[in-house]
XYZ file of C-alpha atoms in Angstrom:
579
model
C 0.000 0.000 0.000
C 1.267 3.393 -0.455
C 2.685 5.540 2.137
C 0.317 8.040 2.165
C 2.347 9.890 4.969
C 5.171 10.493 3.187
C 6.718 13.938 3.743
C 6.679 16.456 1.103
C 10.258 17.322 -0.007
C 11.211 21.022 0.158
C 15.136 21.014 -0.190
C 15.585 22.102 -3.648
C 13.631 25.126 -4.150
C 13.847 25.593 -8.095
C 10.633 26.032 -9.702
C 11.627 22.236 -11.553
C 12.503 20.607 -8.647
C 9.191 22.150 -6.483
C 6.998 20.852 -9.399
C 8.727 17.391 -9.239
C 8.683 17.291 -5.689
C 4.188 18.276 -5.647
C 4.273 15.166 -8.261
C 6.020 12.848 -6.050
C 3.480 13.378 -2.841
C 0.852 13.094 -5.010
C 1.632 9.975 -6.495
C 1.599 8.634 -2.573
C -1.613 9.134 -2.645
C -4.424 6.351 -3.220
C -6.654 8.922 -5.172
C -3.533 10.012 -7.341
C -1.432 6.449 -7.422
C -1.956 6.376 -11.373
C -2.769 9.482 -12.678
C -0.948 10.764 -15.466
C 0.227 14.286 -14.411
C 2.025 15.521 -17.353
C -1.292 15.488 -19.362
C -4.270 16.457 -17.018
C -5.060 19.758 -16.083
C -3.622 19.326 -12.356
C -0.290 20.080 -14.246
C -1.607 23.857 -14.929
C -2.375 23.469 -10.760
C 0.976 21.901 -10.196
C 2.727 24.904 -12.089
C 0.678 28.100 -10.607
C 1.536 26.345 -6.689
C 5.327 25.936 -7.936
C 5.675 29.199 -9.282
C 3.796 31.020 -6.241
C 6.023 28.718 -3.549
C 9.613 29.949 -5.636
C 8.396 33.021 -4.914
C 7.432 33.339 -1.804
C 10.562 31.360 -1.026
C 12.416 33.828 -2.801
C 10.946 36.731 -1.174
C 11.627 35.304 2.449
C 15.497 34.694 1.591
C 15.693 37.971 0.173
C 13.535 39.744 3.245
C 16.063 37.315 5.531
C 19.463 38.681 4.013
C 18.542 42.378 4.771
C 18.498 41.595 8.024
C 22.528 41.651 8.326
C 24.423 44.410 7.542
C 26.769 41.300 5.680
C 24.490 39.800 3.357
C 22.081 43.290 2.628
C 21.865 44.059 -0.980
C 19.702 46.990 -0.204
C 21.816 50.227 0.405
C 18.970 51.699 2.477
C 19.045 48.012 4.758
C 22.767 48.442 4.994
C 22.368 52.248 5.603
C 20.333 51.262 8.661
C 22.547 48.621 9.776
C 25.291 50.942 9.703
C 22.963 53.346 11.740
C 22.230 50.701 14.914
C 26.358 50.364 15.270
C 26.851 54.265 15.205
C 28.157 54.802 12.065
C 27.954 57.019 9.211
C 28.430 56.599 5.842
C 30.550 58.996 4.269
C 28.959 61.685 2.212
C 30.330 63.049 -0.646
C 33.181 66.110 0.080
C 33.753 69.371 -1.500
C 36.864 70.164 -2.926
C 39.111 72.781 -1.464
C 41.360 75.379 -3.501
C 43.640 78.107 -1.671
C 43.498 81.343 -3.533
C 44.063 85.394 -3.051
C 42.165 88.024 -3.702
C 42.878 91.400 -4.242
C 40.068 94.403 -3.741
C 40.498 97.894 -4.912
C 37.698 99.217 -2.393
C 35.402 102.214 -2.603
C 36.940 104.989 -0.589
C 40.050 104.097 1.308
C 38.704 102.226 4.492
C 40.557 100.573 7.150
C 39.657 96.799 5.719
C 37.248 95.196 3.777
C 35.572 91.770 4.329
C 35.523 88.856 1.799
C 32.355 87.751 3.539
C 31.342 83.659 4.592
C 29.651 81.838 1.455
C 31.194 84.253 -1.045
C 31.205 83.001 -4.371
C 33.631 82.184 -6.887
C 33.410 79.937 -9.980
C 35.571 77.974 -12.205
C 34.960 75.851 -15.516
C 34.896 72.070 -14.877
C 37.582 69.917 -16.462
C 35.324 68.758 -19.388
C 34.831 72.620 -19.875
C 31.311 72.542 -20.395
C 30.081 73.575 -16.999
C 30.672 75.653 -14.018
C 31.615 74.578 -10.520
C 31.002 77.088 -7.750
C 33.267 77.506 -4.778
C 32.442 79.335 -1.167
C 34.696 80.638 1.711
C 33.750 78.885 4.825
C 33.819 81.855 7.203
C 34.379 85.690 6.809
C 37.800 87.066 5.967
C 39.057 90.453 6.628
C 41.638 92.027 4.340
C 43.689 94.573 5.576
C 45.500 97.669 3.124
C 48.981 96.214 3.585
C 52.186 99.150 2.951
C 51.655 99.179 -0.693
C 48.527 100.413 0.283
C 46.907 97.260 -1.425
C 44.521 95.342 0.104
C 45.976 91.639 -0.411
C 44.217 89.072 1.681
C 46.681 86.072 3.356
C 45.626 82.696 1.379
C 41.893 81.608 1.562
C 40.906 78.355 1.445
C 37.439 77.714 -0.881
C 35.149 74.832 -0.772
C 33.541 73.708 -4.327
C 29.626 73.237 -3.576
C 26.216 75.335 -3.898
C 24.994 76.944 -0.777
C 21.693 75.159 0.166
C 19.399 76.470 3.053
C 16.588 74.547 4.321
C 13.593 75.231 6.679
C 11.299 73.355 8.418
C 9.004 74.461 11.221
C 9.310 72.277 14.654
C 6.627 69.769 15.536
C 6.150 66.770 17.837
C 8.193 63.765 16.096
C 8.859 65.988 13.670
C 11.856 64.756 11.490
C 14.323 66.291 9.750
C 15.610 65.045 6.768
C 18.049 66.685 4.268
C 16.555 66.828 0.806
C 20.040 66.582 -1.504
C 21.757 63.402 -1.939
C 24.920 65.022 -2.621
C 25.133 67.189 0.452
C 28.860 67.415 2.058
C 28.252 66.638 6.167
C 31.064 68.445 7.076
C 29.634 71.423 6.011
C 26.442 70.928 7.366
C 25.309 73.907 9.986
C 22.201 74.477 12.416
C 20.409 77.066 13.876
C 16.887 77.982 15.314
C 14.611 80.678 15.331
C 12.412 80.883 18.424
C 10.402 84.393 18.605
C 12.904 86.444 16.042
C 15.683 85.032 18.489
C 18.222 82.962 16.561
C 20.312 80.200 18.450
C 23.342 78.016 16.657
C 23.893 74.103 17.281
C 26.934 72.649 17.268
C 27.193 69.162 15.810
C 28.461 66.335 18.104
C 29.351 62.841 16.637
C 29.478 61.698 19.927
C 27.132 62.027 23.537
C 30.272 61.743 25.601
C 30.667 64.898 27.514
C 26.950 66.500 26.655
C 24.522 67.635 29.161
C 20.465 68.040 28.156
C 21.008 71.814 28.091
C 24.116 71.846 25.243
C 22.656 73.164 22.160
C 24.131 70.492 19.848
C 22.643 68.295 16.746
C 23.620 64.637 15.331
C 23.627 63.368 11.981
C 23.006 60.201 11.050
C 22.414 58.234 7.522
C 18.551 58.064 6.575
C 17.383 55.993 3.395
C 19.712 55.195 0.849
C 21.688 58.414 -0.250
C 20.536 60.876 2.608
C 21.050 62.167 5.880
C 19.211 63.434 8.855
C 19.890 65.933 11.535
C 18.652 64.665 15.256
C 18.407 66.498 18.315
C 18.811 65.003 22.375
C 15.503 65.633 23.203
C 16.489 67.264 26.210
C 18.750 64.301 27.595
C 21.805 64.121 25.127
C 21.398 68.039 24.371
C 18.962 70.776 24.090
C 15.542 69.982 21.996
C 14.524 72.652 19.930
C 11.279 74.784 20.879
C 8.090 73.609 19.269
C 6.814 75.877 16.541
C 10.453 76.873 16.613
C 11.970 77.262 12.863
C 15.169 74.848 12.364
C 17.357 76.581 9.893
C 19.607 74.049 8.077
C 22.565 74.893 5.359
C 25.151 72.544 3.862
C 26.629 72.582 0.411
C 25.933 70.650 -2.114
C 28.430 69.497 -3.835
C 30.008 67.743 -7.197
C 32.774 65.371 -5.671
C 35.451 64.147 -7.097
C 34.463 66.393 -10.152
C 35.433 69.519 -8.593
C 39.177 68.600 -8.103
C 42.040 69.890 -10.103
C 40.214 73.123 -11.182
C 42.023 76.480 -11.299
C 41.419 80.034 -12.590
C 38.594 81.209 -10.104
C 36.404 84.156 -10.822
C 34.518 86.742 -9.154
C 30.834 86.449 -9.033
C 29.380 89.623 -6.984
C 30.718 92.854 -5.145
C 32.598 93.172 -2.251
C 31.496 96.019 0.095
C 30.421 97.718 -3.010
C 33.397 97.072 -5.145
C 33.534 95.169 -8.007
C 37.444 95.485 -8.842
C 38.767 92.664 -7.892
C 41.050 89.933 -8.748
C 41.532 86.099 -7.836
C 45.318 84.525 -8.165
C 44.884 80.691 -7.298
C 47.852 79.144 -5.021
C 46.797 75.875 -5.192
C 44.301 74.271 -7.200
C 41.369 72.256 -5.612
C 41.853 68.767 -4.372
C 40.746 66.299 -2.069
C 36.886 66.310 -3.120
C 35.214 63.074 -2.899
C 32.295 61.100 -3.529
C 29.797 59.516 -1.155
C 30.814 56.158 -0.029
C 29.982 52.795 -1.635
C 27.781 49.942 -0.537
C 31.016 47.270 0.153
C 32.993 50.336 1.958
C 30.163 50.947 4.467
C 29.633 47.159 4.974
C 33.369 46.803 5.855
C 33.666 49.941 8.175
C 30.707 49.973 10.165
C 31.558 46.661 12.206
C 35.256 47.851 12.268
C 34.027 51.429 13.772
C 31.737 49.921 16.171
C 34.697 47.982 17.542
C 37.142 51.502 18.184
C 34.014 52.362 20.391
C 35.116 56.457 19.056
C 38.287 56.324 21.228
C 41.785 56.119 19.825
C 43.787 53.921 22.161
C 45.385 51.079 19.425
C 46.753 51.752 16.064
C 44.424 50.864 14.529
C 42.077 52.750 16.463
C 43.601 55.751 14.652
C 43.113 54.526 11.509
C 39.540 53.861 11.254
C 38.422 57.160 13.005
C 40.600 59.015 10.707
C 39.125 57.435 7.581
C 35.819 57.307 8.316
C 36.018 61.606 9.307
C 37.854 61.942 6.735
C 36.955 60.411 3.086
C 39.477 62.582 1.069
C 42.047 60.282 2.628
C 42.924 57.076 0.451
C 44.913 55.525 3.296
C 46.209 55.976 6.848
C 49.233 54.396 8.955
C 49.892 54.792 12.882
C 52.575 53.820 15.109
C 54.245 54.669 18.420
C 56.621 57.460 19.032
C 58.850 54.568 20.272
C 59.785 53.692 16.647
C 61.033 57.118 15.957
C 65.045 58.091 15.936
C 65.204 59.712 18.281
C 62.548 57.697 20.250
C 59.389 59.859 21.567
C 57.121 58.053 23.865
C 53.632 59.240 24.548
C 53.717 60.207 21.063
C 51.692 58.548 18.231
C 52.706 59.083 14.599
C 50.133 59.502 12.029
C 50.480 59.812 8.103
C 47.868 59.754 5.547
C 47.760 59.755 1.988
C 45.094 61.410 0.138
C 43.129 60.495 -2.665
C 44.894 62.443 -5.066
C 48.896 62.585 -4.701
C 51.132 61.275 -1.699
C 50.848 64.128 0.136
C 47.989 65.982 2.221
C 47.647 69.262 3.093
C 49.028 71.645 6.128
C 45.537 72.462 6.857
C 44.039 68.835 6.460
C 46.815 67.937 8.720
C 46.324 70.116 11.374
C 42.381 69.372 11.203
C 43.822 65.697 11.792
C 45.655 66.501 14.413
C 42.366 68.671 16.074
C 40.078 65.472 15.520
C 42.219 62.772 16.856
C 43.223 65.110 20.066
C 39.428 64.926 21.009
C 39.668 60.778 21.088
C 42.675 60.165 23.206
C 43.951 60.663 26.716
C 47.490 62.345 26.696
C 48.672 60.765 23.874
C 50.021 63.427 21.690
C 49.332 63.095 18.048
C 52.335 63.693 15.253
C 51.489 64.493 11.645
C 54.187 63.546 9.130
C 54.021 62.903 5.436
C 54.953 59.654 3.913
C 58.412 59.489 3.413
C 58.160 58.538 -0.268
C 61.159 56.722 -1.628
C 61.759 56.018 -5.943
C 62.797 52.867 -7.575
C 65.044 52.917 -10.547
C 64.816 50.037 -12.057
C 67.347 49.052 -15.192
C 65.539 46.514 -17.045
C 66.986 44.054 -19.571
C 64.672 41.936 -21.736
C 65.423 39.042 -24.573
C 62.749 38.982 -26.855
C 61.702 37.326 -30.174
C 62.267 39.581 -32.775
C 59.743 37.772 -35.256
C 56.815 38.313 -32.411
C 56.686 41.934 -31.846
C 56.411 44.823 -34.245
C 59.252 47.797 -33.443
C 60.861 47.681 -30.319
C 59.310 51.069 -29.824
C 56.071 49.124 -29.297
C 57.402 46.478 -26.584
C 59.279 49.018 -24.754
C 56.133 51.257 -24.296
C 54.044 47.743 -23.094
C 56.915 47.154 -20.801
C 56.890 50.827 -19.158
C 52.637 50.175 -18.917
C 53.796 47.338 -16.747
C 55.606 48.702 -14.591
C 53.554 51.696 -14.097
C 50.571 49.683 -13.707
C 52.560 47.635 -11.262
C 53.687 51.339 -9.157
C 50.199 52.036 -9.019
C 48.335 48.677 -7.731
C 51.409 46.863 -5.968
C 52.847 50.368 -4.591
C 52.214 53.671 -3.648
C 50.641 53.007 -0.295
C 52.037 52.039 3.081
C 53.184 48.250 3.822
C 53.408 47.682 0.428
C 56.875 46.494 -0.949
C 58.756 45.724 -3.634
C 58.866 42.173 -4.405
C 61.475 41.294 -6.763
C 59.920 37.999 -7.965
C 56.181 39.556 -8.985
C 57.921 42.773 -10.921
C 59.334 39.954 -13.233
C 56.350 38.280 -13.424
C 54.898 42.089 -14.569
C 57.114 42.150 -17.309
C 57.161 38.553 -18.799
C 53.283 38.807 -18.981
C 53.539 42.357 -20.884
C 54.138 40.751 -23.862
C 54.230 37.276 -25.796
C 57.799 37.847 -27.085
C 59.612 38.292 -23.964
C 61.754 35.688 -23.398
C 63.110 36.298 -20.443
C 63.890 39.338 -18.209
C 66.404 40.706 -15.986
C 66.162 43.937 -13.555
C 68.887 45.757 -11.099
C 67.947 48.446 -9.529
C 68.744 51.614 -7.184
C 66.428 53.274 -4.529
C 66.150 56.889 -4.046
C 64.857 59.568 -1.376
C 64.849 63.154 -2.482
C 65.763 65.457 -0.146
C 63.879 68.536 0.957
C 66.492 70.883 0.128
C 66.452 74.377 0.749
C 68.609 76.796 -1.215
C 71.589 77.959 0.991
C 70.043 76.699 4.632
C 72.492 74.379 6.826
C 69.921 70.682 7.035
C 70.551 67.747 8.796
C 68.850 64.921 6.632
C 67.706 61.280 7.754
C 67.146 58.788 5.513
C 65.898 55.684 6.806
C 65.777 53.186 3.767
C 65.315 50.297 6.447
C 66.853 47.532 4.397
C 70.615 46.690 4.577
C 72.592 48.815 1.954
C 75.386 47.766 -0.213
C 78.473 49.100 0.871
C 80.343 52.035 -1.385
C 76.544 51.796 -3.773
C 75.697 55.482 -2.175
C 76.216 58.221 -4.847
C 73.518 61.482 -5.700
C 72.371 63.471 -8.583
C 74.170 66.716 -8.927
C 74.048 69.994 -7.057
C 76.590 73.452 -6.861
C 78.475 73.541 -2.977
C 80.060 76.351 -1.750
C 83.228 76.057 -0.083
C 86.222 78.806 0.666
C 84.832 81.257 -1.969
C 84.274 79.420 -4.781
C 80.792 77.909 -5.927
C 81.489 74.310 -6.959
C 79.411 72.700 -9.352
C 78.089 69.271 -10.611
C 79.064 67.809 -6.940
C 77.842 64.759 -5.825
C 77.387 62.972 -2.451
C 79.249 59.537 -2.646
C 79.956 56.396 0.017
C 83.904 56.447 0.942
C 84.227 54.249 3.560
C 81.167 54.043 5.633
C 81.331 58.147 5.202
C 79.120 60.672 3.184
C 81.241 62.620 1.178
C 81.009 65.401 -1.010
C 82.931 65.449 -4.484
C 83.727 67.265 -6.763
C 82.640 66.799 -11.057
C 86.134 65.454 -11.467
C 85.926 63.327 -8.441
C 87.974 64.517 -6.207
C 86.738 64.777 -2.121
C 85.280 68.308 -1.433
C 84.451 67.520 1.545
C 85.665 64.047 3.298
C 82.712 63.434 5.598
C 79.011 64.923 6.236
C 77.491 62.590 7.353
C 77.286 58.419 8.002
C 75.877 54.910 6.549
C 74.432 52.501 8.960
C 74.768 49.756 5.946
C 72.841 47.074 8.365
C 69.786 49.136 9.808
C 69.853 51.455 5.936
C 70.134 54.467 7.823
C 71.757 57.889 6.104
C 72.483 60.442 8.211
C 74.753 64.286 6.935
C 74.689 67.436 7.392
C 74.982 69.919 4.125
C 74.225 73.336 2.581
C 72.643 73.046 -0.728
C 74.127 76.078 -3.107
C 72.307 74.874 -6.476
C 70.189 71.849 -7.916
C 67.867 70.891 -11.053
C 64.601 69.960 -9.598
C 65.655 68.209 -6.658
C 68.765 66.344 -5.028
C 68.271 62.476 -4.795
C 70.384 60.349 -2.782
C 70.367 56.818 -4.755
C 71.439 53.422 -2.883
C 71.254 49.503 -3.766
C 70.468 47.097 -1.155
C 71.400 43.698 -0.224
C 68.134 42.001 -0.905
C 66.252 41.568 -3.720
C 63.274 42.503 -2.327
C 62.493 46.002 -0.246
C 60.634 46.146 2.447
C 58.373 49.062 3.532
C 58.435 50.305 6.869
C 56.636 52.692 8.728
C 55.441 55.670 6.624
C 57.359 54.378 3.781
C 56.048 54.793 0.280
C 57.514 53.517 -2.326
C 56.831 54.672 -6.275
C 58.265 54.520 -9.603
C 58.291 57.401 -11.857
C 58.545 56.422 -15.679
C 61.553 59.004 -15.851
C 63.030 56.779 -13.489
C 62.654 53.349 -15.907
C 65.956 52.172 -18.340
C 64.679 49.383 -20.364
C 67.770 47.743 -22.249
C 66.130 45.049 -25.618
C 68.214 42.190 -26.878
C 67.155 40.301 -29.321
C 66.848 36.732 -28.999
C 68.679 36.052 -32.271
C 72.042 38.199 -31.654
């Protein structure tokens, strides 16, 4: 007799398999032992209760993965994730440009005053569009002795000035409207009976009483933010009927960097001669963070708890305040020369370049001051050292067309290979997989062969005495040290095309001809890769480079190394596999 009791089977949940496994059951049954199912009209049935249970089966593994912030698809369910662990996704930034203005006023008053949210435009790098830029605060510009009024540098934020209202109600919610609004920029004040009150935003409730008149943000949706208030216990709640005044700009990213020649747009106290000369041109603007970012960084920030007490504390709160930087490295004063305890370094690398800015630095410093207890925070640059790699390939002549044409794949290599493999802290240069770069550039190499020197270039400053460290951190080949050329001034006489140069565990300075200027400035640590002299720089091309070759194949990054290859830098020697 047939079980009629069997169990239906659910595993596979494919329409095909559900629709097999309804058939099966049935056919258990007494009433349905021989009925022929693939040509009745219980088939039709059998198909409409598949396709409705793949569904809903669908539907309840999709509704069960946004539940975890790991397996959301949604950016709103990740958004909200993010939200219950305290973190915030990072919006997109403004770019910043340092300029100077000059005013010829009305009159001849004491000062005039480039006023907050001025603005000044530029054309976009396609050229078809304009990008707007704003001060962030007034700036007064004094008549210096010329009797010109010159302001200091001003630093200008790309973005459009965007003011919302909204009047206050019981769970009344506040939502910004723009999905491209910059959150560092954002600002709040209220209006209660013509009296107008700013907020300060806090990203944290340490340290706030219920009568601080501070505001939160926090991510809302999938591409938007909202501004919060204590309600009276983590700050001061807003009046109701009160008007909450918010402004931000809104802003174009990553499109607004590398722009120069800003212009005018209005008046300033009622004159209209003026001129903008830009000192540097705008960088660090960003876009909003990505779906795979947030994922990774909100567990990770939820972990630092907003306190900065491991290295890698440091790291994440720096990264996820500040999304202009690409990358971020942290370490203990004790690893310094001379050591400095109760000291952490920091460097950071933006997005755009090796190097960040004096006033991004010091904002660094500011932030990370605020989430530590006595630990005093260093900002340095990455100390970026150059490979020069000579390169010698055997090829087969009768598979490539020109040499012209292999030695331009082989220089995409390597570049390709100094911007994934390199240009960011811990990575190194692994002897072994730049080969492997080069055989794979093209079918006709043969086989490949690569020496090479590395290089720091010193900061030097024309005619000022400067005691120079360079800490390769790999063990140098004895009598390998040598420099590119500079003039040196010694008894009278300006000596030029000299050259720093190993002589026996010494630095010494010599002369075109070779001869020792100078016998020692300075010492080689050949095991630790440590450079230390002393020197006055008289005259240089571009920059002075001190160039070494190290024991190992391999060189290892340490600290707030960098290491990059310029395509000056690259030698490329062809032999043909035939001669």
């Amino acid at each position: 007799m047939a079980d009629n009791n069997k169990e239906l089977n659910l595993v596979n949940l494919d329409f095909n398999s559900l629709k097999q496994s309804f058939k099966e059951y049935l056919k258990n049954q007494d009433k349905f032992k021989d009925y022929d199912f693939e040509a009745s009209n219980l088939s039709v049935l059998l198909d409409v209760l598949s396709y409705n249970t793949f569904i809903n089966s669908f539907y309840l593994n999709q509704l069960a993965s946004e539940q975890f912030i790991t397996t959301a698809q949604l950016r709103e369910s990740v958004v909200n994730h993010a939200r219950q662990l305290n973190y915030l996704p990072g919006s997109a930034t403004s770019a910043k440009a340092v300029v100077e203005v000059t005013v010829v006023p009305v009159g001849s008053p004491d000062f005039v005053v480039i006023p907050k949210n001025y603005v000044f435009t530029s054309s976009t790098v396609e050229g078809n569009s304009q990008a707007f830029f704003l001060t962030d605060r007034n700036y007064v510009v004094s008549k210096n002795s010329d009797g010109i009024y010159k302001s200091d540098p001003i630093e200008i934020f790309e973005g459009r000035l965007v003011v919302e209202r909204y009047s206050n109600s019981n769970n009344k919610r506040f939502i910004i409207q723009s999905e491209n609004v910059d959150t560092n920029s954002i600002s709040v004040s209220t209006i209660t009976n013509g009296i107008r009150r700013e907020y300060a935003r806090k990203d944290s409730i340490v340290g706030v009483n219920s009568t601080d008149a501070v505001f939160y943000v926090q991510g809302y949706g999938s591409f938007q933010y909202e501004v919060v208030f204590g309600k009276n216990v983590f700050g001061l709640e807003p009046s109701l009927n009160s008007v909450i005044e918010i402004s931000y700009r809104d802003t174009i990213g990553s499109s607004g960097n590398g722009l120069r020649g800003f212009r005018k747009t209005s008046s300033i106290d009622g004159s209209n001669n003026i001129s903008v000369a830009t000192i540097e041109s705008s960088t660090e603007g960003t876009d909003r963070e990505d779906i795979t970012s947030i994922k990774r960084s909100a567990p990770v920030f939820y972990t630092v708890q907003d306190r900065a007490i491991v290295a890698d504390d440091y790291v994440y709160l720096i990264k996820q305040k500040y999304p202009q930087v690409k990358s971020v490295i942290a370490y203990g004063g004790e690893k310094l020369d001379p050591q400095q305890y109760g000291k952490t370094v920091i460097s950071a690398i933006p997005s755009v370049g090796l190097k960040i800015t004096n006033s991004l630095k010091e904002s660094i410093a500011k932030f990370i001051s605020t989430k530590t207890l006595k630990i005093e925070p260093i900002i340095v640059d990455p100390e970026v050292y150059y490979i020069h790699p000579v390169i010698t390939c055997r090829f087969n002549k009768d598979l490539v067309v020109g040499s012209t044409d292999l030695q331009s794949k082989i220089k995409n290599a390597v570049s390709q290979y100094s911007s994934n493999d390199l240009e960011n802290f811990s990575k190194n240069f692994l002897y072994s997989r730049f080969l492997e770069k080069i055989n794979y550039s093209d079918s006709s190499i043969l086989s490949s062969f690569v020496e090479y020197k590395v290089g720091y270039r010193i900061p030097s400053n024309i005619g000022e005495k400067q005691n120079i460290l360079c800490y390769f951190g790999n063990e140098i080949s004895s009598g390998s040290l040598f420099s590119t050329s500079f003039s040196y001034f010694k008894d009278g006489v300006v000596n030029r095309d000299c050259k720093l140069k190993d002589v026996d565990g010494n630095v010494a300075i010599v002369s075109s001809n070779g001869s020792v200027l100078v016998s020692s400035v300075g010492t080689i640590d050949y095991k630790k890769g440590i450079v230390k002299f002393e020197i006055t720089v008289s005259e240089y091309v571009n920059y002075v480079e001190i160039l070494v070759e190290t024991e190992n194949k391999d060189f290892i990054a340490s600290n707030n190394t960098v290491l990059k290859i310029d395509n000056s830098n690259i030698n490329i020697a062809l032999i043909d596999s035939g001669s």
